[in-house]
XYZ file of C-alpha atoms in Angstrom:
321
model
C 19.065 88.160 61.616
C 16.545 90.626 61.647
C 13.407 89.592 63.061
C 11.668 93.254 62.271
C 12.677 95.094 59.274
C 11.875 98.560 57.890
C 9.354 99.133 61.123
C 7.281 102.562 61.106
C 5.624 102.140 64.529
C 4.651 105.516 65.781
C 5.625 104.958 69.522
C 5.220 108.799 70.405
C 1.653 109.004 68.849
C 0.530 106.034 70.913
C 2.523 107.099 74.071
C -0.584 107.528 76.053
C -1.797 103.985 75.768
C 1.520 102.554 77.017
C 1.409 105.196 80.166
C -1.881 103.801 80.654
C -0.931 99.974 80.705
C 2.290 100.850 82.702
C -0.229 103.049 85.241
C -2.889 100.430 85.463
C 0.204 97.770 86.483
C 1.422 100.080 89.156
C -1.648 101.102 90.634
C -2.733 97.617 91.057
C 0.776 97.060 92.579
C 0.545 99.785 94.569
C -2.793 98.595 96.017
C -1.039 95.028 96.859
C 2.126 96.645 98.472
C -0.410 98.698 100.775
C -2.557 95.658 101.821
C -0.159 92.945 101.666
C 3.039 94.234 101.619
C 6.360 92.378 100.646
C 6.858 89.209 101.791
C 10.679 89.610 103.562
C 12.727 86.515 103.525
C 14.742 85.647 106.709
C 17.601 87.740 105.261
C 15.656 90.677 106.101
C 13.074 89.721 108.710
C 15.149 87.647 110.843
C 14.391 84.389 112.404
C 15.077 81.029 111.890
C 14.643 79.002 108.543
C 14.064 74.821 108.225
C 14.213 73.179 105.283
C 13.265 69.635 105.184
C 13.158 66.578 103.196
C 10.666 63.884 104.558
C 11.240 60.262 103.461
C 7.555 59.499 103.557
C 4.343 61.634 102.196
C 4.029 64.564 104.086
C 1.416 67.631 104.196
C 1.613 71.139 105.215
C -1.297 70.160 107.454
C 0.470 67.372 109.536
C 3.230 69.678 109.734
C 0.984 72.470 111.340
C -0.433 70.245 113.610
C 2.839 69.102 114.937
C 3.995 72.630 115.255
C 0.978 73.520 117.063
C 2.332 71.710 120.266
C 5.069 74.058 120.267
C 6.085 77.285 120.836
C 5.969 78.216 117.184
C 2.608 77.580 116.061
C 2.148 80.615 113.759
C 4.974 79.541 111.591
C 4.937 79.841 107.712
C 5.060 76.661 105.925
C 5.881 76.429 102.429
C 5.902 73.216 100.103
C 8.589 72.885 97.891
C 8.620 69.757 95.187
C 8.044 66.432 96.539
C 8.089 66.077 100.258
C 10.433 68.997 100.490
C 9.035 72.102 103.070
C 10.562 75.268 104.105
C 9.489 76.462 107.515
C 10.081 79.955 108.757
C 9.397 81.166 112.436
C 10.800 83.696 114.825
C 14.065 83.535 116.305
C 14.209 80.611 118.573
C 17.072 78.645 120.767
C 19.147 75.653 119.697
C 17.226 73.545 122.405
C 13.463 74.901 120.918
C 14.833 73.818 117.464
C 16.023 70.204 118.447
C 12.631 69.751 120.283
C 10.757 70.617 117.370
C 12.905 68.480 115.150
C 12.612 65.476 117.150
C 8.748 66.110 117.170
C 8.598 66.060 113.530
C 10.518 63.038 113.204
C 8.634 61.275 115.901
C 5.097 62.311 114.586
C 5.336 62.215 110.665
C 8.658 60.444 109.970
C 12.157 60.429 109.303
C 13.437 63.516 106.944
C 16.860 65.109 105.644
C 17.934 68.418 107.373
C 18.466 70.446 103.853
C 19.211 73.854 105.410
C 19.120 75.726 108.840
C 19.499 79.421 108.977
C 19.393 81.892 111.744
C 19.189 85.651 111.185
C 18.776 87.964 114.240
C 16.280 91.125 113.666
C 19.026 93.542 113.980
C 21.094 91.612 111.241
C 17.894 91.610 109.264
C 17.207 95.569 109.518
C 20.760 96.205 108.603
C 20.441 94.086 105.415
C 17.277 96.036 104.537
C 19.395 98.932 104.943
C 22.292 98.351 103.036
C 19.795 96.882 100.142
C 18.083 100.325 99.963
C 21.544 102.251 100.125
C 22.770 99.723 97.207
C 20.100 100.747 94.860
C 20.414 104.414 95.819
C 24.091 104.254 94.984
C 23.457 102.435 91.914
C 20.826 105.313 90.497
C 23.138 108.064 91.276
C 25.876 106.358 89.485
C 23.534 105.870 86.645
C 22.640 109.757 86.879
C 26.456 110.974 86.947
C 27.359 108.462 83.955
C 24.170 109.660 81.605
C 24.785 113.369 82.280
C 28.736 112.932 81.240
C 28.016 110.692 77.936
C 24.625 112.389 77.171
C 22.646 115.012 78.847
C 21.361 115.576 82.574
C 17.668 115.498 80.847
C 18.667 111.831 79.410
C 19.544 110.838 83.258
C 16.078 112.090 84.382
C 14.290 110.141 81.744
C 16.363 106.952 82.388
C 15.812 107.209 85.951
C 12.084 107.428 85.583
C 12.078 104.519 83.161
C 14.211 102.468 85.726
C 11.837 103.095 88.573
C 8.908 101.995 86.213
C 10.879 99.012 85.995
C 11.559 98.332 89.436
C 8.346 99.386 90.565
C 6.398 96.840 88.042
C 8.983 94.167 89.659
C 7.970 94.855 93.138
C 4.275 94.980 92.151
C 4.382 91.431 90.603
C 6.351 90.109 93.615
C 3.754 91.774 96.055
C 1.020 90.052 94.204
C 2.507 86.543 93.967
C 4.039 87.189 97.603
C 7.707 85.913 96.446
C 9.759 85.855 99.134
C 12.213 88.963 99.397
C 15.604 87.790 100.103
C 19.206 89.245 99.261
C 19.341 87.105 95.740
C 15.997 89.179 94.505
C 17.907 92.304 95.469
C 20.698 91.263 92.970
C 18.355 90.424 90.688
C 16.637 94.037 90.944
C 20.065 95.755 90.713
C 20.531 93.183 87.092
C 17.219 94.502 85.835
C 18.576 98.130 86.349
C 21.663 97.346 84.472
C 20.117 95.486 81.690
C 17.051 97.977 81.230
C 19.510 100.945 81.324
C 21.583 99.038 78.470
C 18.858 99.176 76.072
C 17.639 102.863 76.800
C 21.553 103.765 76.192
C 21.494 102.417 72.701
C 18.047 104.212 71.762
C 19.410 107.307 73.136
C 22.733 106.715 71.196
C 20.709 106.464 68.199
C 18.600 109.623 68.764
C 21.623 111.803 69.312
C 23.140 110.580 66.211
C 19.977 111.438 64.397
C 19.755 114.895 66.123
C 22.982 115.918 64.736
C 22.198 115.327 61.052
C 21.830 118.481 59.113
C 18.012 117.764 58.471
C 17.006 119.204 62.039
C 13.693 117.098 62.083
C 10.718 117.192 64.424
C 11.698 115.434 67.749
C 8.591 113.598 67.760
C 9.636 111.839 64.349
C 13.138 111.677 64.999
C 12.374 109.669 68.239
C 10.142 107.107 66.303
C 12.856 106.789 63.779
C 15.614 105.930 66.390
C 13.475 103.599 68.265
C 12.528 101.727 64.912
C 16.105 101.724 63.884
C 16.987 100.029 67.219
C 14.042 97.879 67.217
C 15.484 94.383 66.122
C 18.560 94.935 67.836
C 16.647 95.297 71.302
C 14.413 92.680 70.613
C 17.223 90.335 69.791
C 19.030 91.289 72.875
C 16.035 90.466 75.000
C 15.387 86.789 73.240
C 19.141 85.658 73.741
C 19.063 86.748 77.328
C 15.734 85.414 77.698
C 17.080 81.814 76.837
C 19.304 81.109 79.682
C 17.500 82.614 82.033
C 14.455 80.623 81.075
C 16.814 77.352 81.505
C 17.749 78.865 85.174
C 14.325 79.165 85.908
C 13.105 75.821 85.214
C 16.596 73.937 86.303
C 17.808 76.270 88.764
C 16.532 74.736 91.934
C 16.945 77.342 94.557
C 17.615 79.993 92.081
C 14.239 79.709 90.250
C 12.906 82.745 92.318
C 16.072 84.714 91.067
C 15.388 83.959 87.480
C 11.494 84.769 87.806
C 13.023 88.427 88.698
C 15.050 88.547 85.856
C 12.319 87.326 83.605
C 10.038 90.092 84.837
C 13.071 92.592 84.326
C 13.834 91.446 80.732
C 10.468 91.835 79.562
C 9.403 95.226 81.526
C 13.150 96.791 80.731
C 12.538 95.803 77.047
C 9.163 97.445 77.105
C 10.250 100.558 78.914
C 13.188 100.759 76.708
C 11.264 100.733 73.665
C 7.787 102.328 74.835
C 8.579 104.581 77.546
C 11.900 106.259 77.598
C 11.792 108.040 73.986
C 8.004 109.566 74.854
C 9.087 110.333 78.224
C 12.087 112.311 77.064
C 9.819 114.472 74.734
C 7.633 115.237 77.684
C 10.556 116.202 79.969
C 11.343 118.524 76.952
C 7.444 119.693 76.818
C 7.318 120.495 80.468
C 10.595 122.160 81.144
C 10.836 124.051 77.775
C 14.584 122.823 77.578
C 15.816 123.805 73.794
C 17.085 120.375 71.995
C 19.566 120.489 69.288
C 16.779 120.548 66.806
C 14.173 122.774 65.066
C 10.725 122.022 64.491
C 9.951 122.664 60.967
C 6.479 121.982 59.016
C 6.890 118.301 57.286
C 7.680 118.272 53.469
C 7.191 115.636 51.325
C 10.499 115.678 49.691
C 12.217 116.028 53.200
C 10.489 113.120 54.848
C 12.309 111.678 57.658
C 13.153 108.056 56.875
C 16.501 105.932 57.413
C 17.774 106.239 54.059
C 17.351 110.140 54.084
C 19.533 110.108 57.401
C 22.240 108.193 56.058
C 22.338 110.237 52.607
C 22.582 113.326 54.857
C 25.456 112.075 57.168
C 27.172 111.016 53.620
C 26.649 114.535 52.422
C 28.315 115.739 55.756
C 31.488 113.558 55.228
C 31.828 114.390 51.581
C 31.956 118.143 52.508
C 34.363 117.342 55.096
C 36.821 115.763 52.807
């Protein structure tokens, strides 16, 4: 089903508007990262996590009052649905943990322990390093793959677009102080793969259009290629969003993972459509690298449209026969 038909949107002409929108979001994110930082979960920061489900009504203030009588008064307390709470604190011994649980039981009421996690600071730092390495190796693999399949400048453009997606995702996570855990890192790597897939589809169409005999103006060919891929890109985004939305609303502890995927799908689709093609043009202008096209004055009988490109391809096939 074609949601959008025969579009002729001037993405290249409006590229500065897209740059400004992205720059505004990234700058806000950088300010948040500088002043708030990221909220590293126990996987990376180390410490002890207790997830409790009280049988009676409880509040963060009541739990805080109990903890102030112990050695973990500065713990982070987060409320989940109903009477479910998560307490994050520094690394504590088994005896300290038992004492805290006994106090909570005596002063607030009985509860069910849903989760206990303990990660040492050394392991947390090690996991943080491994997460960074995973993202770096993913980027190296992407550069190699796109360079082999297309050209190096396409790979650089893709990496810039992916960096844009990750920066915006991290900016939103920092602004909302969402917890950074291993599943969140997995979601960020998934964003990289998803965004790259859409970008490659557009680059593939661009390469095909550049190979025609018309030798069109690059700016117009980029716009044409994006418009030709627009319906496919939007359809893919919508069909991917639906199950992720279901996971977000009904996924329980996976809702944060789904939240990052939602950000990634929206931002990745935006960058593939509005950023990747124009960035390729900017790279060409700044590096003076010659593309397989020659800029010619626009002629009314040689206007670049999807029909003209198809006719050109058909003519080329007839000559071969």
